[in-house]
CSV table of C-alpha atoms and ligand atoms in Angstrom, one decimal:
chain,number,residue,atom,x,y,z
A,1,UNK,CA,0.0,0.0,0.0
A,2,UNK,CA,1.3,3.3,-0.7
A,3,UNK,CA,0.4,6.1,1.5
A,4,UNK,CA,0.2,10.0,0.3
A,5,UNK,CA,-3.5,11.2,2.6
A,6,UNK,CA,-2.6,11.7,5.9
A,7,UNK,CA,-5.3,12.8,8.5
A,8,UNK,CA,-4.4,14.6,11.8
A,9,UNK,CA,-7.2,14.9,14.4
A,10,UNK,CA,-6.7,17.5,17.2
A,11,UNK,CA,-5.1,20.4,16.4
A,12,UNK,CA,-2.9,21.3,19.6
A,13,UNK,CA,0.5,22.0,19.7
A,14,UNK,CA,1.4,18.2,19.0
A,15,UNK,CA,-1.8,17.6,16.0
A,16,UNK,CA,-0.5,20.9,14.9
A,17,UNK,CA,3.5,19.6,15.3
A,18,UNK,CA,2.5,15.9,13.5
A,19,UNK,CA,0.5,17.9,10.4
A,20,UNK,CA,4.2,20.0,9.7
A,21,UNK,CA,5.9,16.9,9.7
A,22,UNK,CA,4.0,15.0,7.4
A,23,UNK,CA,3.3,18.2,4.9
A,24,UNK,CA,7.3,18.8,5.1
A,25,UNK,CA,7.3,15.3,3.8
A,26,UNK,CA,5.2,16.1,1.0
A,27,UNK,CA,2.7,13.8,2.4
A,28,UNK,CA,-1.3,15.7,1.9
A,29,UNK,CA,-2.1,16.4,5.0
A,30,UNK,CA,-5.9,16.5,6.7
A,31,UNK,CA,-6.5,18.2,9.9
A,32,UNK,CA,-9.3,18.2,11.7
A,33,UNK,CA,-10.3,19.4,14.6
A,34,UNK,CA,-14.0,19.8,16.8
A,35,UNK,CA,-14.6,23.2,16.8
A,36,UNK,CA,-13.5,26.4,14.0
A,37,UNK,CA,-12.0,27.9,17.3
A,38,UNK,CA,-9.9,24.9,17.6
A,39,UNK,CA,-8.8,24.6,13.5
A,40,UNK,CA,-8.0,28.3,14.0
A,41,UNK,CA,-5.6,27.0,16.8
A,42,UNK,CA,-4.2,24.4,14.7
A,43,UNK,CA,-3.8,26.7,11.7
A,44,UNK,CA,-1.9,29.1,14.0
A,45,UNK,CA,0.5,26.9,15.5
A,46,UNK,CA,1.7,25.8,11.6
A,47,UNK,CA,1.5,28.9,11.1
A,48,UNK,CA,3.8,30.2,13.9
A,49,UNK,CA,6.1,27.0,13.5
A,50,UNK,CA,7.0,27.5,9.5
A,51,UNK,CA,7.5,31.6,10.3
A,52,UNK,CA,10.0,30.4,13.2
A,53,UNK,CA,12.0,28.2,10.6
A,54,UNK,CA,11.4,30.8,7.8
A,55,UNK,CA,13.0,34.1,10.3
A,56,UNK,CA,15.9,31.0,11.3
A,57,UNK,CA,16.7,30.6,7.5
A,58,UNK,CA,16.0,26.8,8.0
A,59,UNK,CA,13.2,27.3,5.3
A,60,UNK,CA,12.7,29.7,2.0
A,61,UNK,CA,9.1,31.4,2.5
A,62,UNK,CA,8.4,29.6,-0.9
A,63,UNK,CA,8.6,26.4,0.9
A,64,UNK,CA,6.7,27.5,3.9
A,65,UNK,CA,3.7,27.9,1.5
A,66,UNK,CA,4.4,24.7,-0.7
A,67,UNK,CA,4.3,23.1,2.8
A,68,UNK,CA,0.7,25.2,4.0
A,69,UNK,CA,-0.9,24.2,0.7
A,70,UNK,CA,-0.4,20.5,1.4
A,71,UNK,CA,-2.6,20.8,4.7
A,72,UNK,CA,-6.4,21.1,4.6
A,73,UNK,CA,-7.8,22.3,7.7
A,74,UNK,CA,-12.0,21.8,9.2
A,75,UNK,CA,-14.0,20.2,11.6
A,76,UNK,CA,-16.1,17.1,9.6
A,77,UNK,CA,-14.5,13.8,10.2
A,78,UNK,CA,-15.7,13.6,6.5
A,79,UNK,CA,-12.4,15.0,4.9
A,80,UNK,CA,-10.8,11.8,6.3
A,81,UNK,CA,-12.6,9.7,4.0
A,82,UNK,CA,-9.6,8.7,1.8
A,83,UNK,CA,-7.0,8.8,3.8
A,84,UNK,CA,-4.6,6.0,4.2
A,85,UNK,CA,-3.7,7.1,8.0
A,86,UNK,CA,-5.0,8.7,10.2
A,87,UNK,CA,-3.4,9.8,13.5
A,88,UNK,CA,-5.7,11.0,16.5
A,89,UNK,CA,-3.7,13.6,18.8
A,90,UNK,CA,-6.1,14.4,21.2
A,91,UNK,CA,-6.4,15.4,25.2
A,92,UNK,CA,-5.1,12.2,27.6
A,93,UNK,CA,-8.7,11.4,28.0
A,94,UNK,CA,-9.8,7.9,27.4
A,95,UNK,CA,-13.6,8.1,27.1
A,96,UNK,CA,-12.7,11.2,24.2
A,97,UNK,CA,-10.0,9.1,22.4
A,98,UNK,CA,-12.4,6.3,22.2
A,99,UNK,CA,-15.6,8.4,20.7
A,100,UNK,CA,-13.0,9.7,18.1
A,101,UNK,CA,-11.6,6.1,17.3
A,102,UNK,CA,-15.2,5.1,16.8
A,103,UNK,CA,-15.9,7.6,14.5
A,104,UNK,CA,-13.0,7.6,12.4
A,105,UNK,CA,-14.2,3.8,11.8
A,106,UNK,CA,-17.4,5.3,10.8
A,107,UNK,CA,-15.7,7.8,8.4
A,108,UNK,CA,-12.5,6.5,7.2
A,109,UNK,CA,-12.0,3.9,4.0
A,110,UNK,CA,-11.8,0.2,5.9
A,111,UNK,CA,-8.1,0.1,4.4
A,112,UNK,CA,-7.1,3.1,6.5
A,113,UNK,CA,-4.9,2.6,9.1
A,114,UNK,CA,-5.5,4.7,12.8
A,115,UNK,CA,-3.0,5.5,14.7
A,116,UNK,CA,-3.1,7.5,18.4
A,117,UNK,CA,-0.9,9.6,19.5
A,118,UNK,CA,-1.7,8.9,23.0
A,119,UNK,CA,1.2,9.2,25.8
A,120,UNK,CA,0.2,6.4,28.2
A,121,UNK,CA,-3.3,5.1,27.6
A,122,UNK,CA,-4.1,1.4,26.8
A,123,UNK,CA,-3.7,1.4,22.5
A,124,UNK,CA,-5.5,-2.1,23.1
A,125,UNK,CA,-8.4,-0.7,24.5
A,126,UNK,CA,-8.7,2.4,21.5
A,127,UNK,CA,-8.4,-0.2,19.2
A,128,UNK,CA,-11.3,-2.0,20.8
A,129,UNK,CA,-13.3,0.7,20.3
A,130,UNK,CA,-13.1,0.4,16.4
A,131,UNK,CA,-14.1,-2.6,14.0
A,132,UNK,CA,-10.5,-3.1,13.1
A,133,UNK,CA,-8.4,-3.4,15.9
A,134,UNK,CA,-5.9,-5.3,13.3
A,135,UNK,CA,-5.3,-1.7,11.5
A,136,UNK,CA,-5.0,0.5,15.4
A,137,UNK,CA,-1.4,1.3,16.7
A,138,UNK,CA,0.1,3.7,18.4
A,139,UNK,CA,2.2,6.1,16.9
A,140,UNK,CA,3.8,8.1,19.6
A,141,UNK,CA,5.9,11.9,18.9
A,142,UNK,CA,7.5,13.7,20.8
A,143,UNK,CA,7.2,17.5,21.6
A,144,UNK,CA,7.7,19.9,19.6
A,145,UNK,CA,7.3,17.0,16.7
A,146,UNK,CA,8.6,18.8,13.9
A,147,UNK,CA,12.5,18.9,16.1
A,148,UNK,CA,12.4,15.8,18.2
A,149,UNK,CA,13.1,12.6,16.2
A,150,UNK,CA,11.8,9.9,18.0
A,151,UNK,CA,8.5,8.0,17.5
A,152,UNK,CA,7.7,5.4,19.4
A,153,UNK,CA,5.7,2.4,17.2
A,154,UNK,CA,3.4,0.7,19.8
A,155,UNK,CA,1.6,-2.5,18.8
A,156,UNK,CA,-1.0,-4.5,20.5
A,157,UNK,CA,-2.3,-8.5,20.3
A,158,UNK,CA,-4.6,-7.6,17.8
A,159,UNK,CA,-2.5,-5.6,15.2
A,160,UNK,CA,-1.6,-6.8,11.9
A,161,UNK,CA,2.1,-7.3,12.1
A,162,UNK,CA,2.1,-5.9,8.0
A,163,UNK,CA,0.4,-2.9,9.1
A,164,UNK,CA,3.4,-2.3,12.3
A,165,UNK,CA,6.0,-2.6,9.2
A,166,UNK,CA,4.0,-0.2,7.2
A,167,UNK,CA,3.7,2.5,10.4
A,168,UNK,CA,7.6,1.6,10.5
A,169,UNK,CA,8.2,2.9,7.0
A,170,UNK,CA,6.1,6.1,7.1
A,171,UNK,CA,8.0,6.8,10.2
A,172,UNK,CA,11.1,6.6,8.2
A,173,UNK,CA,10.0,8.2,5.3
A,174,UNK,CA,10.1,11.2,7.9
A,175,UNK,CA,13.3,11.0,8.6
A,176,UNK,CA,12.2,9.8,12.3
A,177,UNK,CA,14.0,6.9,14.2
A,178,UNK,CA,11.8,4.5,15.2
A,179,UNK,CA,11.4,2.2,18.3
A,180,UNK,CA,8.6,-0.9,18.8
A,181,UNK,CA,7.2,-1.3,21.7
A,182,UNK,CA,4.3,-3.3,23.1
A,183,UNK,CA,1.2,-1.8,24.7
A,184,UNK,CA,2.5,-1.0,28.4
A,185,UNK,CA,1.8,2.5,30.3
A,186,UNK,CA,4.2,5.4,29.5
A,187,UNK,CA,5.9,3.0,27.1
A,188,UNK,CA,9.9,3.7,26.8
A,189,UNK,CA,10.1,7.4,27.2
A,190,UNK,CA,7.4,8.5,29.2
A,191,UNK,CA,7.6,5.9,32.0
A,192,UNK,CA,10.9,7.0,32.5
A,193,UNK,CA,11.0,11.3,31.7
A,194,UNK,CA,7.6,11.2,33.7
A,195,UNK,CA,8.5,9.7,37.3
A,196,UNK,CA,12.0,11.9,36.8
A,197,UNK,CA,9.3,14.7,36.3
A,198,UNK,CA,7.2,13.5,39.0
A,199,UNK,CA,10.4,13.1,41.3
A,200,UNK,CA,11.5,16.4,40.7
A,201,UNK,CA,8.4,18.3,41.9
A,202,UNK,CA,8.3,16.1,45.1
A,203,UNK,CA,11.2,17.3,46.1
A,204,UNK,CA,10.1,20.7,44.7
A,205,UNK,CA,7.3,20.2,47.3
A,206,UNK,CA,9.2,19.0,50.2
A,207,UNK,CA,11.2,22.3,49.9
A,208,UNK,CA,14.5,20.9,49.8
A,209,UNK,CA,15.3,22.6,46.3
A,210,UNK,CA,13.5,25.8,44.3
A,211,UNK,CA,12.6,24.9,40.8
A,212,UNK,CA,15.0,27.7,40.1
A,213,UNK,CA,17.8,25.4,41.5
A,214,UNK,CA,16.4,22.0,39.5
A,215,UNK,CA,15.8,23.4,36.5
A,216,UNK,CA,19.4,25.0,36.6
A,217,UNK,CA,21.1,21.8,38.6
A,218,UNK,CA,20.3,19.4,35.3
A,219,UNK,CA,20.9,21.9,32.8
A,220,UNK,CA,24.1,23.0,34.0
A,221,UNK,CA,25.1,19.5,35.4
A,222,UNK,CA,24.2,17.0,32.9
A,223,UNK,CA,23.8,19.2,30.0
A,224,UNK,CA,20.2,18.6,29.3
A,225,UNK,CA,18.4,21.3,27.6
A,226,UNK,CA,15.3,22.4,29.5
A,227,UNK,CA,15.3,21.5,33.3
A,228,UNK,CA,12.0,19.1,34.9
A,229,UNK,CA,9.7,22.4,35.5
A,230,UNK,CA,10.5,23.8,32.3
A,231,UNK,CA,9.7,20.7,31.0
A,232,UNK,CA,6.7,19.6,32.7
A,233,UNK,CA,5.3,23.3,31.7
A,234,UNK,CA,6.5,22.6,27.5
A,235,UNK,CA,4.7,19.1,27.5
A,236,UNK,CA,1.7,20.4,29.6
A,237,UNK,CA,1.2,20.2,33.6
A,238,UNK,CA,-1.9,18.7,33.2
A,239,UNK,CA,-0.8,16.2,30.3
A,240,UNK,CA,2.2,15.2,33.0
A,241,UNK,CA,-0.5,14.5,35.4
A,242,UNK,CA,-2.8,12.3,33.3
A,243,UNK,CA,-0.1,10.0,31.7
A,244,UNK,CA,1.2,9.9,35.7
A,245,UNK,CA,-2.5,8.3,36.9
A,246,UNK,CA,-1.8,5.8,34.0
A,247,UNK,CA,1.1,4.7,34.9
A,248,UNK,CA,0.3,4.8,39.0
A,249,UNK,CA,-2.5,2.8,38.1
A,250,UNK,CA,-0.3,0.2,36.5
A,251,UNK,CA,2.6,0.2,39.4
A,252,UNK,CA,0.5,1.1,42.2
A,253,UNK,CA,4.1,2.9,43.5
A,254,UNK,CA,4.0,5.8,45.6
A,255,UNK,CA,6.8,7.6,43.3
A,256,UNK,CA,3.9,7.3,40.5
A,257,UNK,CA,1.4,9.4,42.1
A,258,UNK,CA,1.1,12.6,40.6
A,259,UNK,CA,2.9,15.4,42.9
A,260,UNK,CA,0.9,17.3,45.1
A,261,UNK,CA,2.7,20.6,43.1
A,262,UNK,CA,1.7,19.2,39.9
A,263,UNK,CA,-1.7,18.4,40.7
A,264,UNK,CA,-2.4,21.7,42.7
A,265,UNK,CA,-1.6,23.9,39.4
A,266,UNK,CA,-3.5,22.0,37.4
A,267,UNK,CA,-6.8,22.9,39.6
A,268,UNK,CA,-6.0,26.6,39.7
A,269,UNK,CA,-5.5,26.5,35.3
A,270,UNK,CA,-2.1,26.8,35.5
A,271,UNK,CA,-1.3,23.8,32.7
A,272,UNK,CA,2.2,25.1,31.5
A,273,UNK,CA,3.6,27.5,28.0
A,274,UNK,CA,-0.4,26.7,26.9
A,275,UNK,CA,-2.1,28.6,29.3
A,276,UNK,CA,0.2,31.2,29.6
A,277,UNK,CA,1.6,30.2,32.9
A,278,UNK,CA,3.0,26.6,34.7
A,279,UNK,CA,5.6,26.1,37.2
A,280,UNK,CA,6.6,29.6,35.4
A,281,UNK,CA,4.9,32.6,33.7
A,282,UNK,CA,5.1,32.9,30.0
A,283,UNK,CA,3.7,36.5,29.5
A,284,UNK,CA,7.2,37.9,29.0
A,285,UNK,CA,10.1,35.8,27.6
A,286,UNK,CA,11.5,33.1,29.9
A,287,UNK,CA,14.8,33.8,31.7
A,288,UNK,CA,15.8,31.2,34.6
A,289,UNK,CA,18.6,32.7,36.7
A,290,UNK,CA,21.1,30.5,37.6
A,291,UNK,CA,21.5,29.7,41.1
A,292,UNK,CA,24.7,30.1,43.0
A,293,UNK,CA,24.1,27.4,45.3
A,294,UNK,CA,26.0,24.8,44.6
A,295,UNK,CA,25.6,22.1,46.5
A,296,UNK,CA,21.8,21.9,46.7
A,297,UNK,CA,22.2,21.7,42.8
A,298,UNK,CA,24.5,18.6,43.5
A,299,UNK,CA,22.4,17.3,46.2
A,300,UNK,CA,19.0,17.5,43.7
A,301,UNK,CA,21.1,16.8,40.4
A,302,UNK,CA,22.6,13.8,41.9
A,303,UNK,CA,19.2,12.4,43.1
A,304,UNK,CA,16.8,12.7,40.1
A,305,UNK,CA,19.9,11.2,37.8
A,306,UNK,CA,20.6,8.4,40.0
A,307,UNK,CA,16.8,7.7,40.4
A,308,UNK,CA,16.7,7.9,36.6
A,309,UNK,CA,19.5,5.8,36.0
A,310,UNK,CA,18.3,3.3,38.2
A,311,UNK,CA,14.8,3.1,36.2
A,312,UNK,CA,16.7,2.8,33.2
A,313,UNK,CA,18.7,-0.3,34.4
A,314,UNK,CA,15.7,-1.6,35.8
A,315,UNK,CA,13.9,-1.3,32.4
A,316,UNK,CA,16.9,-3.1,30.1
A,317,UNK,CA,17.2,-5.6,33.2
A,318,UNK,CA,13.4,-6.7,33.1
A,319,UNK,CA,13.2,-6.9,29.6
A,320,UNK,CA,10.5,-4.3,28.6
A,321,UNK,CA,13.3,-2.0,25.8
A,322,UNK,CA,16.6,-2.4,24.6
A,323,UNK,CA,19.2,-0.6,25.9
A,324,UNK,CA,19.5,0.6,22.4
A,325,UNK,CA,15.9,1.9,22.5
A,326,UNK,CA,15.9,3.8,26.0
A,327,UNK,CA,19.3,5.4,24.8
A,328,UNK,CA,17.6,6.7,21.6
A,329,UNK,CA,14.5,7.6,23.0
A,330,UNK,CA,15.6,10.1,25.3
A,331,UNK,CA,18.4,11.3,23.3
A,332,UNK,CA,16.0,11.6,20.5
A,333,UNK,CA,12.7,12.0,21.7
A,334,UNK,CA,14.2,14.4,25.0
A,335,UNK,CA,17.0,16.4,23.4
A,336,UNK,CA,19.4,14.7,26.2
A,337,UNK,CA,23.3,14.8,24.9
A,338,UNK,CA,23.7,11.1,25.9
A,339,UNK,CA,21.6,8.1,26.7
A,340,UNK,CA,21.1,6.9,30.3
A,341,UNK,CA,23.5,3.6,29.6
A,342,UNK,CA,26.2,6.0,27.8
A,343,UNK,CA,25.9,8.2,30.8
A,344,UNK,CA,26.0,4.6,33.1
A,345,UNK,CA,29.4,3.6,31.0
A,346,UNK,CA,31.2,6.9,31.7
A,347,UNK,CA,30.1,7.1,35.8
A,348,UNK,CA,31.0,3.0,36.1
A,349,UNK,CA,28.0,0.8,37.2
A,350,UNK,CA,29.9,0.1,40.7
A,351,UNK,CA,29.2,3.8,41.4
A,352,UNK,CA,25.8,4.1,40.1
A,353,UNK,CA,24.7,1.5,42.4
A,354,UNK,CA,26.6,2.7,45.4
A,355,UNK,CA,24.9,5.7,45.0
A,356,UNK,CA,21.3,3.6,44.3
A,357,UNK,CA,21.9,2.3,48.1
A,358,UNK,CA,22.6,5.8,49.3
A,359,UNK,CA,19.4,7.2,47.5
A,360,UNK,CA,17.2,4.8,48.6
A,361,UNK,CA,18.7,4.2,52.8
A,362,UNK,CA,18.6,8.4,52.7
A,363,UNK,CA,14.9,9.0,51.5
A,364,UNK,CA,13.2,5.4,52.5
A,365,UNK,CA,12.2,4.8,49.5
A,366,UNK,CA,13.0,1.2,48.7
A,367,UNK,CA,11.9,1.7,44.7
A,368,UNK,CA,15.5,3.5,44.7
A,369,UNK,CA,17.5,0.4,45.7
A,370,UNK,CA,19.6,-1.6,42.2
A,371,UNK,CA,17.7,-4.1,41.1
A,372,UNK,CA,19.4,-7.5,42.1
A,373,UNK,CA,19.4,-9.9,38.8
B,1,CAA,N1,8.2,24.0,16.9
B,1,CAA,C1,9.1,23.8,15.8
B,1,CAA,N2,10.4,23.9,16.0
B,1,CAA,C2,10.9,24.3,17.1
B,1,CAA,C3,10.0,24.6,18.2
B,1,CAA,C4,8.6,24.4,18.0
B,1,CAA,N3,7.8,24.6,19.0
B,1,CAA,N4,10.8,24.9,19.3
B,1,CAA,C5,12.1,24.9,18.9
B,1,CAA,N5,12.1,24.5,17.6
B,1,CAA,C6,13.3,24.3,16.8
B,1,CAA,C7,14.0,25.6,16.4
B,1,CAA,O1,13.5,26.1,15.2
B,1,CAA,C8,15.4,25.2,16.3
B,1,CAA,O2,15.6,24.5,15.1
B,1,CAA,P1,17.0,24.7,14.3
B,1,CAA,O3,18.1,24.2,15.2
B,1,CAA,O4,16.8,24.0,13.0
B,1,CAA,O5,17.1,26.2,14.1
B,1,CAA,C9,15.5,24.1,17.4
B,1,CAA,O6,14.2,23.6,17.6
B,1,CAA,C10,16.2,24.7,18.6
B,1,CAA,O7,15.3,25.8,19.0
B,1,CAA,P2,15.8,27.0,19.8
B,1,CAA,O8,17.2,27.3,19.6
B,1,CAA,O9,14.9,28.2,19.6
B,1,CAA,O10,15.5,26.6,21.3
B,1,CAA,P3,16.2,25.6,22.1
B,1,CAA,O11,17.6,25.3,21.7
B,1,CAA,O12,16.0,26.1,23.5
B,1,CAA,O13,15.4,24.2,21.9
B,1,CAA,C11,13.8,22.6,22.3
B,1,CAA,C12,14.1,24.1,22.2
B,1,CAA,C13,13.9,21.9,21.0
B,1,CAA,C14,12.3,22.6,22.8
B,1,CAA,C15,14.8,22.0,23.4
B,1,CAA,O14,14.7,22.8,24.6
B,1,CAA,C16,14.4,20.6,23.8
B,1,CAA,O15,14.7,19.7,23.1
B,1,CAA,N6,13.8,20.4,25.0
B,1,CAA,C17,13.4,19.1,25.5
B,1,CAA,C18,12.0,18.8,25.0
B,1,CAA,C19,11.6,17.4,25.3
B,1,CAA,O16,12.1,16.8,26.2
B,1,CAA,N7,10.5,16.9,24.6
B,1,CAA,C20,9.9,15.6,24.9
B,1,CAA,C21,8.9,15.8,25.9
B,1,CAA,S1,8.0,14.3,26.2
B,1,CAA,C22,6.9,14.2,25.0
B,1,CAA,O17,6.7,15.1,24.2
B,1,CAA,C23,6.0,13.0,25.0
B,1,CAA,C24,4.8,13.0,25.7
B,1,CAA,O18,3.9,12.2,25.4
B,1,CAA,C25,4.6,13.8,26.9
């Protein structure tokens, strides 16, 4: 089969993100979204993203408009009729994803494949909601799409193992790298970026360390390029908390309940860059300052890596990714400079689980101890 319609449903920064990079790839693009306030988003947000790349040089405005005429933008699942994949990249709400999946069955050719975008939710159970669960996968990108190059290929019992390969393709048609994983909460990247996430505002709300201090302590330290709250407010506070119930609902660990921080700006609107404001306030442009204090950057930097580190380990060790894969992902998917087991090679595994035993007899918190295998 030979894919050139693509449909996008939901139009938020990542529908909006997943329409440029399929219209970049010359694919013809179909976005749709439930309300003309919500196209208007979507339309924007190309919009913004092609003049971004346009004033950076990375694009002639000739190409910026080749690329807007491949999309087709409105709110009646009709104009996904013919198209040979559809990917739905709406809100972390079950009960929503599966009305959509049920009505792209209703409206899309029975060859089309469906794909969610979803960060954590059961793919089996969207697919359940359709007549073709052989044709539903998950196709997961990460944020913003058009930059990261990760995308996570998510399968289920029920898919067609032809379709997977074709998902696999598209994917590389993109120019993404591509990692297959079954249909398990968070999947590779997100059940490891959100407990560090998660870990990171608990200590934010035990007051040991400012976010100030975090956000500064694992850019400065380990090189990554946003720190946790920064993070938490690019990908959405509330999104964070969503995919967090998910996966606390699958671990049933403390570590995996949404932080009390996290939850508490979520209930007063406070969702992150999308709202306006997050852990910080996005009405002017963002400047963190760097905070002298060194060793509380140490004490914080050294805890959410070694937590991290120890998930990682824990992940290769059990079986669930590659090594390979978890490297990739958050190199690729997160923007880190290295991969947790390049990071584990350089430090020596002798004193990543020294410090493990530390972690876990300082805090209590016996998830922290190394896995014995
Ligand atoms: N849309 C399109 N392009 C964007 C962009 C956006 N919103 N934001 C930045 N870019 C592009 C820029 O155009 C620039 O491209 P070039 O190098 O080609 O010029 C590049 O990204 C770097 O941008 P900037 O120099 O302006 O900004 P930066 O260096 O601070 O990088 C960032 C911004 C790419 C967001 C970087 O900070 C980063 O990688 N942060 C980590 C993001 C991350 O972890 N994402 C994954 C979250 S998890 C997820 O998404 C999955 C989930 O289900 C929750």
């Amino acid at each position: 089969m030979s894919f050139s319609q693509i449909g996008v449903v939901g139009l938020g920064i990542m529908g909006a993100g997943i329409v440029e990079v399929f219209a970049r790839a010359e694919y013809q693009v179909f976005g749709v979204a439930e309300s003309a306030l919500a196209v208007d988003a979507g339309k924007s947000n190309l919009a913004k993203s092609l003049a971004r790349a346009v004033s950076k040089g990375k694009l002639s405005q000739e190409q910026s408009d080749e690329i807007t005429a491949r999309v087709t933008f409105g709110e009646d699942f009709a104009l996904l009729a013919d198209c040979d994949l559809v990917i739905e990249a709406a809100p972390e709400i079950l009960s929503l994803k599966l009305d959509i999946f049920s009505k792209l069955d209703a409206a899309v050719k029975p060859s089309g494949i469906l794909a969610t975008n979803t960060s954590s939710l059961s793919v089996t159970e969207i697919a359940n909601a359709t007549s073709r669960p052989a044709k539903v996968v998950g196709m997961h990108f990460f944020n913003p799409a058009p930059v990261q190059k990760f995308v996570e290929v998510i399968s289920t019992n029920h898919s067609d193992g032809e379709v997977v390969s074709q998902i696999v393709e598209i994917g590389n048609s993109l120019g993404k790298h591509l990692a297959r994983i079954s249909d398990q909460p968070g999947f590779i990247v997100n059940k490891l970026l959100l407990r560090y996430l998660n870990h990171a505002v608990q200590i934010l709300d035990s007051g040991q360390a400012s976010k100030e201090q975090m956000d500064a302590a694992m850019r400065e330290l380990s090189g990554y390029p946003m720190g946790p709250c920064e993070l938490l407010d690019l990908i959405g506070i509330d999104t964070c908390v969503e995919i967090l119930k998910t996966i606390h609902a699958d671990t049933q660990l403390e570590i995996d309940e949404p932080a009390t921080g996290m939850v508490k700006l979520v209930s007063a609107g406070n969702k992150g860059r999308k709202s306006g404001s997050g852990f910080y306030d996005y009405s002017e442009k963002l400047e963190i300052p760097t905070d002298p204090n060194q060793d509380i950057k140490d004490q914080v930097h050294n805890d959410l890596l070694i937590a991290y580190l120890g998930d990682c380990i824990a992940m290769a060790a059990t079986g669930y990714a590659t090594k390979a894969d978890i490297d990739s992902g958050m190199k690729l998917g997160c923007g880190l400079p290295e991969g947790p087991f390049e990071v584990i090679a350089s430090l020596g595994i002798e004193k990543v689980r020294a410090a493990q035993v530390e972690l876990s007899e300082r805090t209590g918190i016996a998830t922290y101890q190394p896995l014995s295998v």
